[in-house]
Amino acid sequence: MGVRITIEGEGEFVIRKKRRIELPAKSISKRRSIQKPTLFLLRNIIDQMEIRVESVFRPNQKDVETAYALSGIKVIDMLHKFTSSEVIKEATPLAVYTVTENKIKHILREREEVPEIIVDVHTHPNGIPELSDEDKDTIKKIAEIFKEKLPNTKIYFGVHAISEEKLGKRKNPEVHGNRIKWRSLTREHEVAFFDENCKPVRVEIWQG
């Protein structure tokens, strides 16, 4: 039997149970020994993050910010592109403007279940994976909306920094605390993860 959830009176989503990814015993044991929360990402999600970010750039135009989300149960296993204009209202080289309520609707439609974890990510073209003062203020507001609509879901945030285009050798993802760093054939990527209080959150790559 499905579970129903209604958002702003605009209709109901029927949420069907799906197979859940369970962490291996080794990872669970390691997780318990870490004081801070740890996010686990499937390895192929990183490939999708790379494709998502690089796909928005256009020849002879300035790189603009964009946004996407990650979600999962125990492990992050889905990327949400937010291609609809209902979610991303405007994008510039220095900012991206999104509608949080519509993000939630998009995630629930695509997953067909309420996730335990959502990571709200935006990009910093030609920048660094750190939160600006404006980012910090915005995160607090966004977190409140997520908690109101999805009280049982833990919300995190990510900053995906990407370099200018330059051909080079691909480098595999490496984890450094709350960051994942890698290189595609054309750009360097570095993603940092934070909680709703803008504190760094450790991340691990799960090969499962």
PDB file of C-alpha atoms in Angstrom:
ATOM      1  CA  MET A   1       0.000   0.000   0.000  1.00  0.00           C
ATOM      2  CA  GLY A   2       1.330   3.456  -0.941  1.00  0.00           C
ATOM      3  CA  VAL A   3       1.953   6.402   1.322  1.00  0.00           C
ATOM      4  CA  ARG A   4       0.486   9.776   0.370  1.00  0.00           C
ATOM      5  CA  ILE A   5       2.098  13.163   0.819  1.00  0.00           C
ATOM      6  CA  THR A   6       0.518  16.499  -0.166  1.00  0.00           C
ATOM      7  CA  ILE A   7       2.472  19.706  -0.812  1.00  0.00           C
ATOM      8  CA  GLU A   8       0.739  23.108  -0.825  1.00  0.00           C
ATOM      9  CA  GLY A   9      -2.541  21.596  -1.893  1.00  0.00           C
ATOM     10  CA  GLU A  10      -1.385  21.109  -5.462  1.00  0.00           C
ATOM     11  CA  GLY A  11      -2.096  17.397  -5.655  1.00  0.00           C
ATOM     12  CA  GLU A  12      -0.945  14.146  -4.123  1.00  0.00           C
ATOM     13  CA  PHE A  13       2.107  12.019  -4.748  1.00  0.00           C
ATOM     14  CA  VAL A  14       1.694   8.262  -4.382  1.00  0.00           C
ATOM     15  CA  ILE A  15       4.953   6.959  -3.032  1.00  0.00           C
ATOM     16  CA  ARG A  16       5.779   3.351  -3.795  1.00  0.00           C
ATOM     17  CA  LYS A  17       8.233   1.246  -1.883  1.00  0.00           C
ATOM     18  CA  LYS A  18      11.469   0.556  -3.760  1.00  0.00           C
ATOM     19  CA  ARG A  19      14.469  -1.619  -3.075  1.00  0.00           C
ATOM     20  CA  ARG A  20      16.719   0.101  -0.593  1.00  0.00           C
ATOM     21  CA  ILE A  21      20.492   0.071  -0.757  1.00  0.00           C
ATOM     22  CA  GLU A  22      22.014  -1.130   2.487  1.00  0.00           C
ATOM     23  CA  LEU A  23      25.494  -0.263   3.616  1.00  0.00           C
ATOM     24  CA  PRO A  24      27.841  -3.223   3.999  1.00  0.00           C
ATOM     25  CA  ALA A  25      28.679  -4.218   7.571  1.00  0.00           C
ATOM     26  CA  LYS A  26      32.191  -2.822   7.199  1.00  0.00           C
ATOM     27  CA  SER A  27      30.911   0.631   6.267  1.00  0.00           C
ATOM     28  CA  ILE A  28      28.312   0.622   9.044  1.00  0.00           C
ATOM     29  CA  SER A  29      30.942  -0.236  11.628  1.00  0.00           C
ATOM     30  CA  LYS A  30      33.186   2.523  10.357  1.00  0.00           C
ATOM     31  CA  ARG A  31      30.303   4.979  10.382  1.00  0.00           C
ATOM     32  CA  ARG A  32      29.616   4.336  14.077  1.00  0.00           C
ATOM     33  CA  SER A  33      33.212   5.180  14.932  1.00  0.00           C
ATOM     34  CA  ILE A  34      32.925   8.641  13.331  1.00  0.00           C
ATOM     35  CA  GLN A  35      31.563  11.366  15.563  1.00  0.00           C
ATOM     36  CA  LYS A  36      30.380  13.620  12.741  1.00  0.00           C
ATOM     37  CA  PRO A  37      27.727  12.492  10.224  1.00  0.00           C
ATOM     38  CA  THR A  38      29.074  10.876   7.083  1.00  0.00           C
ATOM     39  CA  LEU A  39      27.513  10.928   3.625  1.00  0.00           C
ATOM     40  CA  PHE A  40      27.965   7.864   1.442  1.00  0.00           C
ATOM     41  CA  LEU A  41      27.845   8.399  -2.343  1.00  0.00           C
ATOM     42  CA  LEU A  42      27.618   5.687  -4.969  1.00  0.00           C
ATOM     43  CA  ARG A  43      30.633   5.925  -7.287  1.00  0.00           C
ATOM     44  CA  ASN A  44      28.543   6.395 -10.431  1.00  0.00           C
ATOM     45  CA  ILE A  45      26.790   9.420  -8.915  1.00  0.00           C
ATOM     46  CA  ILE A  46      30.065  11.333  -9.250  1.00  0.00           C
ATOM     47  CA  ASP A  47      30.072  10.655 -12.994  1.00  0.00           C
ATOM     48  CA  GLN A  48      26.528  12.020 -13.186  1.00  0.00           C
ATOM     49  CA  MET A  49      27.536  15.130 -11.212  1.00  0.00           C
ATOM     50  CA  GLU A  50      30.305  15.776 -13.720  1.00  0.00           C
ATOM     51  CA  ILE A  51      27.986  15.395 -16.717  1.00  0.00           C
ATOM     52  CA  ARG A  52      25.292  17.554 -15.137  1.00  0.00           C
ATOM     53  CA  VAL A  53      27.604  20.482 -14.429  1.00  0.00           C
ATOM     54  CA  GLU A  54      29.558  20.455 -17.688  1.00  0.00           C
ATOM     55  CA  SER A  55      26.410  20.179 -19.804  1.00  0.00           C
ATOM     56  CA  VAL A  56      25.263  23.742 -18.972  1.00  0.00           C
ATOM     57  CA  PHE A  57      28.293  25.483 -20.470  1.00  0.00           C
ATOM     58  CA  ARG A  58      28.151  27.033 -23.952  1.00  0.00           C
ATOM     59  CA  PRO A  59      30.861  28.156 -26.422  1.00  0.00           C
ATOM     60  CA  ASN A  60      31.831  31.831 -26.299  1.00  0.00           C
ATOM     61  CA  GLN A  61      29.621  32.444 -23.255  1.00  0.00           C
ATOM     62  CA  LYS A  62      30.483  32.934 -19.602  1.00  0.00           C
ATOM     63  CA  ASP A  63      30.007  29.868 -17.418  1.00  0.00           C
ATOM     64  CA  VAL A  64      26.903  30.215 -15.255  1.00  0.00           C
ATOM     65  CA  GLU A  65      25.947  28.705 -11.933  1.00  0.00           C
ATOM     66  CA  THR A  66      23.456  25.870 -11.862  1.00  0.00           C
ATOM     67  CA  ALA A  67      21.812  23.624  -9.277  1.00  0.00           C
ATOM     68  CA  TYR A  68      20.968  19.979  -8.787  1.00  0.00           C
ATOM     69  CA  ALA A  69      20.160  17.647  -5.908  1.00  0.00           C
ATOM     70  CA  LEU A  70      21.280  14.250  -4.668  1.00  0.00           C
ATOM     71  CA  SER A  71      19.098  11.865  -2.698  1.00  0.00           C
ATOM     72  CA  GLY A  72      19.081   8.427  -1.147  1.00  0.00           C
ATOM     73  CA  ILE A  73      18.080   6.217   1.743  1.00  0.00           C
ATOM     74  CA  LYS A  74      21.260   5.022   3.458  1.00  0.00           C
ATOM     75  CA  VAL A  75      23.426   5.728   0.404  1.00  0.00           C
ATOM     76  CA  ILE A  76      23.058   8.602  -2.072  1.00  0.00           C
ATOM     77  CA  ASP A  77      22.016   6.853  -5.263  1.00  0.00           C
ATOM     78  CA  MET A  78      20.119   9.399  -7.395  1.00  0.00           C
ATOM     79  CA  LEU A  79      20.855  12.753  -9.016  1.00  0.00           C
ATOM     80  CA  HIS A  80      18.061  15.221  -9.795  1.00  0.00           C
ATOM     81  CA  LYS A  81      18.882  17.569 -12.690  1.00  0.00           C
ATOM     82  CA  PHE A  82      16.297  20.339 -12.190  1.00  0.00           C
ATOM     83  CA  THR A  83      16.061  21.121 -15.884  1.00  0.00           C
ATOM     84  CA  SER A  84      12.544  22.523 -15.526  1.00  0.00           C
ATOM     85  CA  SER A  85      12.143  26.297 -15.496  1.00  0.00           C
ATOM     86  CA  GLU A  86       9.820  25.767 -12.536  1.00  0.00           C
ATOM     87  CA  VAL A  87      12.871  25.016 -10.389  1.00  0.00           C
ATOM     88  CA  ILE A  88      15.702  27.139 -11.817  1.00  0.00           C
ATOM     89  CA  LYS A  89      14.316  30.621 -12.388  1.00  0.00           C
ATOM     90  CA  GLU A  90      17.534  32.413 -13.321  1.00  0.00           C
ATOM     91  CA  ALA A  91      21.248  31.625 -13.622  1.00  0.00           C
ATOM     92  CA  THR A  92      24.231  33.986 -13.888  1.00  0.00           C
ATOM     93  CA  PRO A  93      28.011  33.540 -13.490  1.00  0.00           C
ATOM     94  CA  LEU A  94      27.644  34.596  -9.836  1.00  0.00           C
ATOM     95  CA  ALA A  95      24.272  33.239  -8.708  1.00  0.00           C
ATOM     96  CA  VAL A  96      21.476  30.764  -9.365  1.00  0.00           C
ATOM     97  CA  TYR A  97      17.902  31.385  -8.257  1.00  0.00           C
ATOM     98  CA  THR A  98      15.698  28.379  -7.489  1.00  0.00           C
ATOM     99  CA  VAL A  99      12.286  27.604  -5.981  1.00  0.00           C
ATOM    100  CA  THR A 100      12.712  25.227  -3.029  1.00  0.00           C
ATOM    101  CA  GLU A 101       9.104  23.999  -2.950  1.00  0.00           C
ATOM    102  CA  ASN A 102       9.403  22.977  -6.600  1.00  0.00           C
ATOM    103  CA  LYS A 103      12.689  21.205  -5.897  1.00  0.00           C
ATOM    104  CA  ILE A 104      10.875  19.060  -3.348  1.00  0.00           C
ATOM    105  CA  LYS A 105       8.091  18.221  -5.785  1.00  0.00           C
ATOM    106  CA  HIS A 106      10.622  17.298  -8.471  1.00  0.00           C
ATOM    107  CA  ILE A 107      12.585  15.013  -6.123  1.00  0.00           C
ATOM    108  CA  LEU A 108       9.457  13.202  -4.904  1.00  0.00           C
ATOM    109  CA  ARG A 109       8.157  12.671  -8.448  1.00  0.00           C
ATOM    110  CA  GLU A 110      11.480  11.271  -9.603  1.00  0.00           C
ATOM    111  CA  ARG A 111      12.234   9.031  -6.609  1.00  0.00           C
ATOM    112  CA  GLU A 112       8.647   7.827  -6.050  1.00  0.00           C
ATOM    113  CA  GLU A 113       9.430   7.647  -2.330  1.00  0.00           C
ATOM    114  CA  VAL A 114      10.457  10.028   0.423  1.00  0.00           C
ATOM    115  CA  PRO A 115      14.267   9.868   0.749  1.00  0.00           C
ATOM    116  CA  GLU A 116      16.044   9.840   4.088  1.00  0.00           C
ATOM    117  CA  ILE A 117      18.779  12.113   2.688  1.00  0.00           C
ATOM    118  CA  ILE A 118      18.714  15.071   0.314  1.00  0.00           C
ATOM    119  CA  VAL A 119      21.755  17.126  -0.693  1.00  0.00           C
ATOM    120  CA  ASP A 120      20.947  20.508  -2.248  1.00  0.00           C
ATOM    121  CA  VAL A 121      23.872  21.436  -4.522  1.00  0.00           C
ATOM    122  CA  HIS A 122      24.781  24.581  -6.433  1.00  0.00           C
ATOM    123  CA  THR A 123      27.874  25.317  -8.499  1.00  0.00           C
ATOM    124  CA  HIS A 124      30.688  27.852  -8.349  1.00  0.00           C
ATOM    125  CA  PRO A 125      32.100  28.174 -11.893  1.00  0.00           C
ATOM    126  CA  ASN A 126      35.757  29.219 -11.830  1.00  0.00           C
ATOM    127  CA  GLY A 127      35.452  29.396  -8.048  1.00  0.00           C
ATOM    128  CA  ILE A 128      36.167  27.465  -4.869  1.00  0.00           C
ATOM    129  CA  PRO A 129      33.986  24.927  -2.997  1.00  0.00           C
ATOM    130  CA  GLU A 130      33.265  27.170  -0.035  1.00  0.00           C
ATOM    131  CA  LEU A 131      30.083  28.818   1.183  1.00  0.00           C
ATOM    132  CA  SER A 132      29.787  32.545   0.615  1.00  0.00           C
ATOM    133  CA  ASP A 133      28.062  34.721   3.204  1.00  0.00           C
ATOM    134  CA  GLU A 134      25.030  34.842   0.911  1.00  0.00           C
ATOM    135  CA  ASP A 135      25.094  31.037   0.626  1.00  0.00           C
ATOM    136  CA  LYS A 136      25.036  30.720   4.422  1.00  0.00           C
ATOM    137  CA  ASP A 137      22.022  32.981   4.768  1.00  0.00           C
ATOM    138  CA  THR A 138      20.191  31.150   1.968  1.00  0.00           C
ATOM    139  CA  ILE A 139      20.926  27.688   3.383  1.00  0.00           C
ATOM    140  CA  LYS A 140      19.186  28.499   6.659  1.00  0.00           C
ATOM    141  CA  LYS A 141      16.025  29.544   4.808  1.00  0.00           C
ATOM    142  CA  ILE A 142      16.093  26.539   2.469  1.00  0.00           C
ATOM    143  CA  ALA A 143      16.628  24.115   5.366  1.00  0.00           C
ATOM    144  CA  GLU A 144      13.531  25.435   7.120  1.00  0.00           C
ATOM    145  CA  ILE A 145      11.379  24.786   4.047  1.00  0.00           C
ATOM    146  CA  PHE A 146      12.729  21.247   3.652  1.00  0.00           C
ATOM    147  CA  LYS A 147      12.121  20.484   7.343  1.00  0.00           C
ATOM    148  CA  GLU A 148       8.572  21.796   7.103  1.00  0.00           C
ATOM    149  CA  LYS A 149       7.700  19.757   3.994  1.00  0.00           C
ATOM    150  CA  LEU A 150       9.829  16.654   4.718  1.00  0.00           C
ATOM    151  CA  PRO A 151      10.316  16.479   8.506  1.00  0.00           C
ATOM    152  CA  ASN A 152      11.825  12.977   8.431  1.00  0.00           C
ATOM    153  CA  THR A 153      14.420  13.768   5.757  1.00  0.00           C
ATOM    154  CA  LYS A 154      17.909  14.965   6.630  1.00  0.00           C
ATOM    155  CA  ILE A 155      18.981  17.895   4.467  1.00  0.00           C
ATOM    156  CA  TYR A 156      22.573  18.671   3.515  1.00  0.00           C
ATOM    157  CA  PHE A 157      24.150  21.141   1.113  1.00  0.00           C
ATOM    158  CA  GLY A 158      26.922  20.997  -1.459  1.00  0.00           C
ATOM    159  CA  VAL A 159      29.078  23.476  -3.355  1.00  0.00           C
ATOM    160  CA  HIS A 160      30.398  22.134  -6.656  1.00  0.00           C
ATOM    161  CA  ALA A 161      33.370  24.177  -7.858  1.00  0.00           C
ATOM    162  CA  ILE A 162      34.485  23.729 -11.454  1.00  0.00           C
ATOM    163  CA  SER A 163      37.429  25.203 -13.331  1.00  0.00           C
ATOM    164  CA  GLU A 164      37.613  26.845 -16.730  1.00  0.00           C
ATOM    165  CA  GLU A 165      37.823  24.510 -19.695  1.00  0.00           C
ATOM    166  CA  LYS A 166      41.297  23.168 -20.399  1.00  0.00           C
ATOM    167  CA  LEU A 167      42.298  19.823 -21.867  1.00  0.00           C
ATOM    168  CA  GLY A 168      44.185  17.551 -19.486  1.00  0.00           C
ATOM    169  CA  LYS A 169      44.480  14.052 -18.093  1.00  0.00           C
ATOM    170  CA  ARG A 170      41.509  12.563 -16.261  1.00  0.00           C
ATOM    171  CA  LYS A 171      42.024  11.984 -12.521  1.00  0.00           C
ATOM    172  CA  ASN A 172      39.911   9.644 -10.411  1.00  0.00           C
ATOM    173  CA  PRO A 173      37.896  11.013  -7.470  1.00  0.00           C
ATOM    174  CA  GLU A 174      39.713  11.460  -4.179  1.00  0.00           C
ATOM    175  CA  VAL A 175      38.102  12.167  -0.807  1.00  0.00           C
ATOM    176  CA  HIS A 176      39.534  14.737   1.586  1.00  0.00           C
ATOM    177  CA  GLY A 177      37.326  15.134   4.664  1.00  0.00           C
ATOM    178  CA  ASN A 178      34.154  16.812   3.441  1.00  0.00           C
ATOM    179  CA  ARG A 179      35.372  17.152  -0.159  1.00  0.00           C
ATOM    180  CA  ILE A 180      35.577  15.042  -3.294  1.00  0.00           C
ATOM    181  CA  LYS A 181      38.055  16.152  -5.940  1.00  0.00           C
ATOM    182  CA  TRP A 182      38.609  14.813  -9.462  1.00  0.00           C
ATOM    183  CA  ARG A 183      39.363  15.892 -13.036  1.00  0.00           C
ATOM    184  CA  SER A 184      37.506  15.246 -16.267  1.00  0.00           C
ATOM    185  CA  LEU A 185      39.243  15.558 -19.617  1.00  0.00           C
ATOM    186  CA  THR A 186      38.366  19.238 -19.741  1.00  0.00           C
ATOM    187  CA  ARG A 187      37.757  20.576 -16.211  1.00  0.00           C
ATOM    188  CA  GLU A 188      38.739  20.208 -12.561  1.00  0.00           C
ATOM    189  CA  HIS A 189      35.926  19.431 -10.111  1.00  0.00           C
ATOM    190  CA  GLU A 190      35.789  19.786  -6.330  1.00  0.00           C
ATOM    191  CA  VAL A 191      32.621  19.352  -4.274  1.00  0.00           C
ATOM    192  CA  ALA A 192      32.308  20.221  -0.584  1.00  0.00           C
ATOM    193  CA  PHE A 193      29.450  19.075   1.669  1.00  0.00           C
ATOM    194  CA  PHE A 194      27.883  20.895   4.632  1.00  0.00           C
ATOM    195  CA  ASP A 195      25.035  20.450   7.101  1.00  0.00           C
ATOM    196  CA  GLU A 196      22.177  22.913   7.614  1.00  0.00           C
ATOM    197  CA  ASN A 197      24.363  24.854  10.071  1.00  0.00           C
ATOM    198  CA  CYS A 198      27.036  25.296   7.382  1.00  0.00           C
ATOM    199  CA  LYS A 199      29.409  22.896   9.145  1.00  0.00           C
ATOM    200  CA  PRO A 200      31.526  20.488   7.051  1.00  0.00           C
ATOM    201  CA  VAL A 201      30.149  16.947   6.713  1.00  0.00           C
ATOM    202  CA  ARG A 202      32.443  14.010   5.965  1.00  0.00           C
ATOM    203  CA  VAL A 203      31.854  12.105   2.756  1.00  0.00           C
ATOM    204  CA  GLU A 204      32.832   8.659   1.508  1.00  0.00           C
ATOM    205  CA  ILE A 205      32.571   6.982  -1.894  1.00  0.00           C
ATOM    206  CA  TRP A 206      30.804   3.622  -1.859  1.00  0.00           C
ATOM    207  CA  GLN A 207      31.766   1.339  -4.704  1.00  0.00           C
ATOM    208  CA  GLY A 208      28.681  -0.911  -4.261  1.00  0.00           C
TER     209      GLY A 208
END
